[in-house]
Amino acid sequence: MGSSALSLILLLMSFIHAGFTQDSLKLTVTPHTDVFTGETVSLTCEIESDHSDWRYDWCKQEIDRCISESSDRYTVKGNTLTIRGAAESDQGQYWCRRWRDGEPDSVQSSSNVSLSVKDSPKSSLTVTPDSPVFTGERVTLKCVIESYRDWRRRNGLTYDWRNDWTPDWRYEFYKDSVILNTSDHYTVTRDTLTIRGSTESDEGQYWCRGQREERPQSSQSSSDSLFVVERPKPVLKVTPDQSVFRGERVTLRCDIQTENIQWTYSWFKYRYRYYPTTTTTTTTPEYSFTADYVSVSEYRCRGERSDSQRSSNFSDAVKLTVSDLKPKPELTSDPEGAALTGNTVTLTCLVNLGTGWDFYWNKHTLTSETKTETNSYRVKIDSVSDGGQYRCRAGRGTPVYYTHYSDALWVNVTESPKAVVTVRPDKHVFRGETVTLRCDIKWGGDTEWTYRWEIEGTDWYKDSADRCTKECSSSETDDQKHRNAVSWCSTQDLILSRVEDFHSGIYTCRGQNNTQCSQRSDAVTLKVSAEAQAAVRVSPQPWLTEGDSVTLICEVPGSSTGWTFSWFREDDDDEDDGLSDSSRGAGDSYTLSPAALQHTGVYTCRAERGRPAFYTHNSSTQLLWITGKWSRVSLKVSPSRSQHFSSHSLSLSCEDQRSSSGWTVRRYTDRKTEDCSKQTGSRCRIDSLSTSDTGVYWCQSESGEKHHPLNITVHNGEVILESSVDPLVEGDTLTLRCLHRSTNSSILGADFYKDGSLLQNQTTGEMNITTVSKSHEGFYYCKTQRGESPKSWISVRAASSSLLITGVVLGLLFLILILISLLLLWRFKKNKDQQGNINQTSVLNQAPPEISTLQSGSDQICDVVTEVKKDGPDPLADVTYSEITVKKKKKKKMDKDDSMAEPNNVTYSEVKVKKSKSRDINTAGPSDVIYAQIDLQDKKKTKGKGAGLHDFFIEMKSKDKQRGKSGESGDTVYSELKNNTVGGAEAADATYAQPIKKKKKKKTRV
């Protein structure tokens, strides 16, 4: 429902209610129904009778609610409503009503009263001079109230010429909320407030209003802010400088630090104190002029406010000196001598000038100049052509005022040398080594270089040369400290002690001589690997027959520079003996040629390099085993094969042709060298094999002699290869079988391989190779559906003819006896021809001590018998030599230079009996051997050595059991017959026989 409808309803209710009551309500307004803005108005609801239990509210036609409670501008007290600070929005139609609680029919309403609200007279406050004002100034505040005529016109009232309220007003001035009255500081004269000698404390908000007796009794208030600041003092600046040259342009600038003040500027020039010679005024803070003549003057400035005659303080005086002499710079260079390509030359333009100068650089080959703000200019020397004549001059101002050019300076340029980095011991090193990097610069001059080192990622040239240290041994413990130490290093050698992983990096260097640097070296990459471990390998293989050659090779994986090598063999007491035989060890290899039985052993090597010496870890072990051609001691294995299943049993025993006592079964596994477990005399039994039992087994005497090494492999798998545990002899048959764990019998359908290549596919699980030769040596293994066997090495030895050798030796022994008898008979027969033959025989047989020659026709017989005995508890050897030479001469024309003809055919026989106990690494193992050898040689006429050698070599074995001795000994008899035709002459046939019997001393350890 609208407000008009609500009012109508309320009015009807009032009328209805008035018809049923004897009392009537009356609404009165105080002070008047016409009020002014800002006044207080009271509306009272009056009634003739007094009923204190009535409640009241006041209603206004323009609003849809009645006022019954107090608020910000309205106060309700009993039957009175008070409106404070009346505003134009308060005017309108008002009425009141009353009622009793609980009596709806008791509502009573008054008639309407119209309230009019007019605007109060306006006032305005002005401040003179404009804010901000300077301290000490007089400030005037004036309050002006609008005229009566203007007020009525503004409020829509009819002008009343009979009334003028101007004389009626009384003025009030306030600062903030405090009223101001006349005092020592303030003067209030009607509508004016004067502040004498303003200070910063006078800053604040000021306002004024008018009061009078009649209505409207008060004007509206007006306010303004006052700001008080210190009187400013300008700062006078001179550009380009306070010392200038005649003809330069000078600019003066007067800076006054204030806000919101419009200034004009006055300029004062003083030749003498206190009396300016000229005065100039500008609206801008700058004043420019040309220094036309030589003078020394002082200048000041002051600001004037455009809104009054007030001014700022004077600036301090500034002296300006105008000189007549135009300067000429001096040009210098650093370095003074020849510059190196790749560097910079710093040119300096020296001149005694003030501030504000720019510098201009000119090269004689260029038409343009280069400008810099400082008096130094860095010339980048990329090539020799960057040298030449340079000049400089200075200039400043607009337009630019230039000095004279300097004299020309010649800059010489030389090609820069390039540094070279060398690394000792190698670019690839190992943790713990000491590495020396050296920076070499090939330079013909007398330059003493300071060296700069850099690791990739560290810019040494950003550090001052003064920070470089003289100590260049980097032993830092972390990467950043190491990089700092390297970048500070200034010596030729950079020593990295006990390198670690963080020392790895890309290193470069260059030389520096004052400000000149050489070309940077090519980058060198230093790689630091984990601790060095030597590695040993064997060529051609570690399984040998005595008499073969073998070479052990030591190397450091990934590094091959600067190493020296040491060799060790593990002795029986598990200690390593250094091997120093220079004839076998050369560089990184150790050669055994020929290999003997005592060379069997476990070898390791170690490498070292540098000073102090850096040692690698010892290599892993490398086993060499050498089998004898003929040995009376053998190692028997049961089951007789080289491969065995784990958990199965194995028996090994040492068998000697003379005695099996004194022998022990020893072995070498991945763990160490040790006796075979569960030894019983010369026998060993392993009830349950494991893979740790894989290794080499052999027989060893109490004196340390090693015989018959065999390789035993224990396999966890289901398949093994059955092959001969002993080496084969050329002409034997090789039989291979593929066995399964569960059946321990051959597996049908097996593939056999040699050195990784398929040999045969057998359905019987067995393969035979008849008449084996040396070419059949290699690694053999088999494959089935159940698995693959380990690899086994099959060794093949050369064949021998024992029976033929035995017969030949017996025949030779009989022949030797006859020859010795003949020699004894012919000993005393001498003649000249026989003497010549004796000389020939002496040449052929290295001049034996005693020679007896008998001659019969064209045959010559020469006999030499020598017996050597060495006294002592253990004689070295007993030797008997016997030699017979039978020659047949043919007629031959002799040359002038030939004193005699050389023999044509020679038959040679040698018998040796030896007993040996030595344990030299180069000596064959002990044995009693009888050798007989017949050489039939037919050499044609030649000045050199003969050709066409035919030999028979026979070996016989005999036993000599000597109990109670530490080592075995043997007797050896050699017999050799030679049928020889010596080149150079067609000489006669000769027969030569020599028996030798030797006894050798005990073996010694190396």
PDB file of N, CA, C and O in Angstrom, residues 361-408:
ATOM      1  N   TRP A 361      88.498   8.958 -29.752  1.00  0.00           N
ATOM      2  CA  TRP A 361      89.666   8.161 -30.133  1.00  0.00           C
ATOM      3  C   TRP A 361      89.675   7.979 -31.642  1.00  0.00           C
ATOM      4  O   TRP A 361      88.637   7.679 -32.246  1.00  0.00           O
ATOM      5  N   ASN A 362      90.869   8.098 -32.215  1.00  0.00           N
ATOM      6  CA  ASN A 362      90.983   8.050 -33.667  1.00  0.00           C
ATOM      7  C   ASN A 362      92.176   7.181 -34.052  1.00  0.00           C
ATOM      8  O   ASN A 362      93.252   7.277 -33.451  1.00  0.00           O
ATOM      9  N   LYS A 363      91.951   6.299 -35.053  1.00  0.00           N
ATOM     10  CA  LYS A 363      93.033   5.508 -35.647  1.00  0.00           C
ATOM     11  C   LYS A 363      93.249   6.023 -37.060  1.00  0.00           C
ATOM     12  O   LYS A 363      92.286   6.343 -37.774  1.00  0.00           O
ATOM     13  N   HIS A 364      94.530   6.033 -37.466  1.00  0.00           N
ATOM     14  CA  HIS A 364      94.872   6.699 -38.734  1.00  0.00           C
ATOM     15  C   HIS A 364      94.225   6.031 -39.935  1.00  0.00           C
ATOM     16  O   HIS A 364      94.057   6.648 -40.979  1.00  0.00           O
ATOM     17  N   THR A 365      93.839   4.758 -39.811  1.00  0.00           N
ATOM     18  CA  THR A 365      93.225   4.057 -40.947  1.00  0.00           C
ATOM     19  C   THR A 365      91.716   4.217 -40.974  1.00  0.00           C
ATOM     20  O   THR A 365      91.061   3.722 -41.887  1.00  0.00           O
ATOM     21  N   LEU A 366      91.136   4.898 -39.957  1.00  0.00           N
ATOM     22  CA  LEU A 366      89.684   5.041 -39.874  1.00  0.00           C
ATOM     23  C   LEU A 366      89.309   6.524 -39.960  1.00  0.00           C
ATOM     24  O   LEU A 366      90.049   7.401 -39.516  1.00  0.00           O
ATOM     25  N   THR A 367      88.143   6.802 -40.551  1.00  0.00           N
ATOM     26  CA  THR A 367      87.671   8.187 -40.697  1.00  0.00           C
ATOM     27  C   THR A 367      86.801   8.626 -39.537  1.00  0.00           C
ATOM     28  O   THR A 367      86.634   9.822 -39.306  1.00  0.00           O
ATOM     29  N   SER A 368      86.240   7.687 -38.803  1.00  0.00           N
ATOM     30  CA  SER A 368      85.344   8.031 -37.700  1.00  0.00           C
ATOM     31  C   SER A 368      86.076   7.922 -36.370  1.00  0.00           C
ATOM     32  O   SER A 368      87.150   7.323 -36.272  1.00  0.00           O
ATOM     33  N   GLU A 369      85.488   8.554 -35.340  1.00  0.00           N
ATOM     34  CA  GLU A 369      86.045   8.530 -34.004  1.00  0.00           C
ATOM     35  C   GLU A 369      85.161   7.681 -33.096  1.00  0.00           C
ATOM     36  O   GLU A 369      83.962   7.522 -33.328  1.00  0.00           O
ATOM     37  N   THR A 370      85.785   7.151 -32.049  1.00  0.00           N
ATOM     38  CA  THR A 370      85.061   6.397 -31.026  1.00  0.00           C
ATOM     39  C   THR A 370      84.977   7.256 -29.776  1.00  0.00           C
ATOM     40  O   THR A 370      85.985   7.806 -29.325  1.00  0.00           O
ATOM     41  N   LYS A 371      83.785   7.361 -29.199  1.00  0.00           N
ATOM     42  CA  LYS A 371      83.561   8.223 -28.044  1.00  0.00           C
ATOM     43  C   LYS A 371      83.442   7.371 -26.785  1.00  0.00           C
ATOM     44  O   LYS A 371      82.763   6.342 -26.762  1.00  0.00           O
ATOM     45  N   THR A 372      84.098   7.790 -25.697  1.00  0.00           N
ATOM     46  CA  THR A 372      83.975   7.153 -24.396  1.00  0.00           C
ATOM     47  C   THR A 372      83.756   8.213 -23.336  1.00  0.00           C
ATOM     48  O   THR A 372      84.116   9.380 -23.516  1.00  0.00           O
ATOM     49  N   GLU A 373      83.166   7.826 -22.203  1.00  0.00           N
ATOM     50  CA  GLU A 373      82.916   8.763 -21.116  1.00  0.00           C
ATOM     51  C   GLU A 373      84.108   8.876 -20.184  1.00  0.00           C
ATOM     52  O   GLU A 373      84.179   9.799 -19.382  1.00  0.00           O
ATOM     53  N   THR A 374      85.044   7.921 -20.268  1.00  0.00           N
ATOM     54  CA  THR A 374      86.245   7.975 -19.444  1.00  0.00           C
ATOM     55  C   THR A 374      87.450   8.234 -20.338  1.00  0.00           C
ATOM     56  O   THR A 374      87.358   8.159 -21.573  1.00  0.00           O
ATOM     57  N   ASN A 375      88.594   8.485 -19.699  1.00  0.00           N
ATOM     58  CA  ASN A 375      89.793   8.803 -20.471  1.00  0.00           C
ATOM     59  C   ASN A 375      90.601   7.567 -20.847  1.00  0.00           C
ATOM     60  O   ASN A 375      91.757   7.673 -21.213  1.00  0.00           O
ATOM     61  N   SER A 376      90.006   6.370 -20.738  1.00  0.00           N
ATOM     62  CA  SER A 376      90.691   5.132 -21.145  1.00  0.00           C
ATOM     63  C   SER A 376      89.851   4.421 -22.202  1.00  0.00           C
ATOM     64  O   SER A 376      88.616   4.493 -22.197  1.00  0.00           O
ATOM     65  N   TYR A 377      90.560   3.727 -23.091  1.00  0.00           N
ATOM     66  CA  TYR A 377      89.910   3.051 -24.215  1.00  0.00           C
ATOM     67  C   TYR A 377      90.630   1.722 -24.438  1.00  0.00           C
ATOM     68  O   TYR A 377      91.857   1.692 -24.622  1.00  0.00           O
ATOM     69  N   ARG A 378      89.873   0.626 -24.385  1.00  0.00           N
ATOM     70  CA  ARG A 378      90.440  -0.716 -24.554  1.00  0.00           C
ATOM     71  C   ARG A 378      90.302  -1.140 -26.013  1.00  0.00           C
ATOM     72  O   ARG A 378      89.184  -1.227 -26.535  1.00  0.00           O
ATOM     73  N   VAL A 379      91.449  -1.397 -26.638  1.00  0.00           N
ATOM     74  CA  VAL A 379      91.487  -1.828 -28.037  1.00  0.00           C
ATOM     75  C   VAL A 379      91.635  -3.347 -28.062  1.00  0.00           C
ATOM     76  O   VAL A 379      92.620  -3.883 -27.540  1.00  0.00           O
ATOM     77  N   LYS A 380      90.675  -4.043 -28.654  1.00  0.00           N
ATOM     78  CA  LYS A 380      90.747  -5.499 -28.768  1.00  0.00           C
ATOM     79  C   LYS A 380      91.670  -5.849 -29.923  1.00  0.00           C
ATOM     80  O   LYS A 380      91.441  -5.465 -31.062  1.00  0.00           O
ATOM     81  N   ILE A 381      92.748  -6.581 -29.605  1.00  0.00           N
ATOM     82  CA  ILE A 381      93.753  -6.945 -30.604  1.00  0.00           C
ATOM     83  C   ILE A 381      93.428  -8.349 -31.111  1.00  0.00           C
ATOM     84  O   ILE A 381      93.804  -9.361 -30.493  1.00  0.00           O
ATOM     85  N   ASP A 382      92.698  -8.412 -32.208  1.00  0.00           N
ATOM     86  CA  ASP A 382      92.363  -9.708 -32.798  1.00  0.00           C
ATOM     87  C   ASP A 382      93.409 -10.172 -33.794  1.00  0.00           C
ATOM     88  O   ASP A 382      93.586 -11.373 -33.995  1.00  0.00           O
ATOM     89  N   SER A 383      94.072  -9.255 -34.430  1.00  0.00           N
ATOM     90  CA  SER A 383      95.078  -9.614 -35.432  1.00  0.00           C
ATOM     91  C   SER A 383      96.157  -8.533 -35.446  1.00  0.00           C
ATOM     92  O   SER A 383      96.034  -7.484 -34.805  1.00  0.00           O
ATOM     93  N   VAL A 384      97.219  -8.802 -36.222  1.00  0.00           N
ATOM     94  CA  VAL A 384      98.326  -7.860 -36.317  1.00  0.00           C
ATOM     95  C   VAL A 384      97.850  -6.540 -36.926  1.00  0.00           C
ATOM     96  O   VAL A 384      98.374  -5.465 -36.622  1.00  0.00           O
ATOM     97  N   SER A 385      96.796  -6.602 -37.770  1.00  0.00           N
ATOM     98  CA  SER A 385      96.306  -5.390 -38.431  1.00  0.00           C
ATOM     99  C   SER A 385      95.652  -4.412 -37.456  1.00  0.00           C
ATOM    100  O   SER A 385      95.407  -3.262 -37.798  1.00  0.00           O
ATOM    101  N   ASP A 386      95.388  -4.837 -36.224  1.00  0.00           N
ATOM    102  CA  ASP A 386      94.800  -3.932 -35.243  1.00  0.00           C
ATOM    103  C   ASP A 386      95.838  -2.966 -34.675  1.00  0.00           C
ATOM    104  O   ASP A 386      95.498  -2.053 -33.924  1.00  0.00           O
ATOM    105  N   GLY A 387      97.093  -3.158 -34.986  1.00  0.00           N
ATOM    106  CA  GLY A 387      98.110  -2.207 -34.581  1.00  0.00           C
ATOM    107  C   GLY A 387      98.064  -0.974 -35.472  1.00  0.00           C
ATOM    108  O   GLY A 387      97.377  -0.911 -36.487  1.00  0.00           O
ATOM    109  N   GLY A 388      98.830   0.053 -35.104  1.00  0.00           N
ATOM    110  CA  GLY A 388      98.875   1.260 -35.912  1.00  0.00           C
ATOM    111  C   GLY A 388      98.972   2.497 -35.044  1.00  0.00           C
ATOM    112  O   GLY A 388      99.252   2.434 -33.836  1.00  0.00           O
ATOM    113  N   GLN A 389      98.717   3.677 -35.657  1.00  0.00           N
ATOM    114  CA  GLN A 389      98.800   4.962 -34.967  1.00  0.00           C
ATOM    115  C   GLN A 389      97.431   5.348 -34.409  1.00  0.00           C
ATOM    116  O   GLN A 389      96.420   5.295 -35.116  1.00  0.00           O
ATOM    117  N   TYR A 390      97.430   5.784 -33.142  1.00  0.00           N
ATOM    118  CA  TYR A 390      96.213   6.206 -32.468  1.00  0.00           C
ATOM    119  C   TYR A 390      96.419   7.628 -31.926  1.00  0.00           C
ATOM    120  O   TYR A 390      97.525   8.007 -31.527  1.00  0.00           O
ATOM    121  N   ARG A 391      95.297   8.425 -31.879  1.00  0.00           N
ATOM    122  CA  ARG A 391      95.284   9.758 -31.299  1.00  0.00           C
ATOM    123  C   ARG A 391      94.026   9.895 -30.445  1.00  0.00           C
ATOM    124  O   ARG A 391      93.069   9.135 -30.599  1.00  0.00           O
ATOM    125  N   CYS A 392      94.044  10.899 -29.541  1.00  0.00           N
ATOM    126  CA  CYS A 392      92.860  11.158 -28.723  1.00  0.00           C
ATOM    127  C   CYS A 392      92.690  12.655 -28.514  1.00  0.00           C
ATOM    128  O   CYS A 392      93.628  13.442 -28.676  1.00  0.00           O
ATOM    129  N   ARG A 393      91.468  13.059 -28.157  1.00  0.00           N
ATOM    130  CA  ARG A 393      91.165  14.427 -27.734  1.00  0.00           C
ATOM    131  C   ARG A 393      89.942  14.367 -26.838  1.00  0.00           C
ATOM    132  O   ARG A 393      89.213  13.357 -26.815  1.00  0.00           O
ATOM    133  N   ALA A 394      89.689  15.473 -26.104  1.00  0.00           N
ATOM    134  CA  ALA A 394      88.559  15.545 -25.191  1.00  0.00           C
ATOM    135  C   ALA A 394      87.584  16.613 -25.672  1.00  0.00           C
ATOM    136  O   ALA A 394      87.960  17.553 -26.377  1.00  0.00           O
ATOM    137  N   GLY A 395      86.311  16.455 -25.278  1.00  0.00           N
ATOM    138  CA  GLY A 395      85.295  17.416 -25.661  1.00  0.00           C
ATOM    139  C   GLY A 395      84.142  17.391 -24.684  1.00  0.00           C
ATOM    140  O   GLY A 395      83.865  16.368 -24.046  1.00  0.00           O
ATOM    141  N   ARG A 396      83.435  18.560 -24.527  1.00  0.00           N
ATOM    142  CA  ARG A 396      82.259  18.614 -23.655  1.00  0.00           C
ATOM    143  C   ARG A 396      81.364  19.758 -24.102  1.00  0.00           C
ATOM    144  O   ARG A 396      81.762  20.648 -24.852  1.00  0.00           O
ATOM    145  N   GLY A 397      80.139  19.715 -23.584  1.00  0.00           N
ATOM    146  CA  GLY A 397      79.178  20.766 -23.854  1.00  0.00           C
ATOM    147  C   GLY A 397      78.425  20.578 -25.149  1.00  0.00           C
ATOM    148  O   GLY A 397      78.673  19.659 -25.923  1.00  0.00           O
ATOM    149  N   THR A 398      77.419  21.511 -25.342  1.00  0.00           N
ATOM    150  CA  THR A 398      76.622  21.536 -26.575  1.00  0.00           C
ATOM    151  C   THR A 398      76.545  22.984 -27.057  1.00  0.00           C
ATOM    152  O   THR A 398      75.977  23.842 -26.354  1.00  0.00           O
ATOM    153  N   PRO A 399      77.123  23.316 -28.205  1.00  0.00           N
ATOM    154  CA  PRO A 399      77.891  22.414 -29.069  1.00  0.00           C
ATOM    155  C   PRO A 399      79.194  21.980 -28.390  1.00  0.00           C
ATOM    156  O   PRO A 399      79.640  22.609 -27.424  1.00  0.00           O
ATOM    157  N   VAL A 400      79.797  20.877 -28.893  1.00  0.00           N
ATOM    158  CA  VAL A 400      80.959  20.293 -28.232  1.00  0.00           C
ATOM    159  C   VAL A 400      82.153  21.221 -28.353  1.00  0.00           C
ATOM    160  O   VAL A 400      82.468  21.729 -29.439  1.00  0.00           O
ATOM    161  N   TYR A 401      82.825  21.427 -27.240  1.00  0.00           N
ATOM    162  CA  TYR A 401      84.080  22.170 -27.209  1.00  0.00           C
ATOM    163  C   TYR A 401      85.208  21.146 -27.127  1.00  0.00           C
ATOM    164  O   TYR A 401      85.263  20.336 -26.191  1.00  0.00           O
ATOM    165  N   TYR A 402      86.121  21.106 -28.125  1.00  0.00           N
ATOM    166  CA  TYR A 402      87.175  20.110 -28.214  1.00  0.00           C
ATOM    167  C   TYR A 402      88.512  20.685 -27.762  1.00  0.00           C
ATOM    168  O   TYR A 402      88.816  21.865 -27.993  1.00  0.00           O
ATOM    169  N   THR A 403      89.342  19.803 -27.168  1.00  0.00           N
ATOM    170  CA  THR A 403      90.742  20.134 -26.930  1.00  0.00           C
ATOM    171  C   THR A 403      91.536  19.848 -28.203  1.00  0.00           C
ATOM    172  O   THR A 403      90.987  19.382 -29.209  1.00  0.00           O
ATOM    173  N   HIS A 404      92.843  20.128 -28.171  1.00  0.00           N
ATOM    174  CA  HIS A 404      93.707  19.726 -29.269  1.00  0.00           C
ATOM    175  C   HIS A 404      93.830  18.192 -29.288  1.00  0.00           C
ATOM    176  O   HIS A 404      93.585  17.521 -28.288  1.00  0.00           O
ATOM    177  N   TYR A 405      94.238  17.630 -30.454  1.00  0.00           N
ATOM    178  CA  TYR A 405      94.561  16.209 -30.546  1.00  0.00           C
ATOM    179  C   TYR A 405      95.895  15.944 -29.845  1.00  0.00           C
ATOM    180  O   TYR A 405      96.802  16.797 -29.834  1.00  0.00           O
ATOM    181  N   SER A 406      96.010  14.737 -29.284  1.00  0.00           N
ATOM    182  CA  SER A 406      97.298  14.305 -28.737  1.00  0.00           C
ATOM    183  C   SER A 406      98.244  13.958 -29.879  1.00  0.00           C
ATOM    184  O   SER A 406      97.836  13.815 -31.038  1.00  0.00           O
ATOM    185  N   ASP A 407      99.531  13.807 -29.554  1.00  0.00           N
ATOM    186  CA  ASP A 407     100.471  13.266 -30.532  1.00  0.00           C
ATOM    187  C   ASP A 407     100.123  11.821 -30.821  1.00  0.00           C
ATOM    188  O   ASP A 407      99.577  11.104 -29.970  1.00  0.00           O
ATOM    189  N   ALA A 408     100.458  11.365 -32.039  1.00  0.00           N
ATOM    190  CA  ALA A 408     100.133   9.992 -32.437  1.00  0.00           C
ATOM    191  C   ALA A 408     100.985   8.999 -31.644  1.00  0.00           C
ATOM    192  O   ALA A 408     102.163   9.234 -31.367  1.00  0.00           O
TER     193      ALA A 408
END
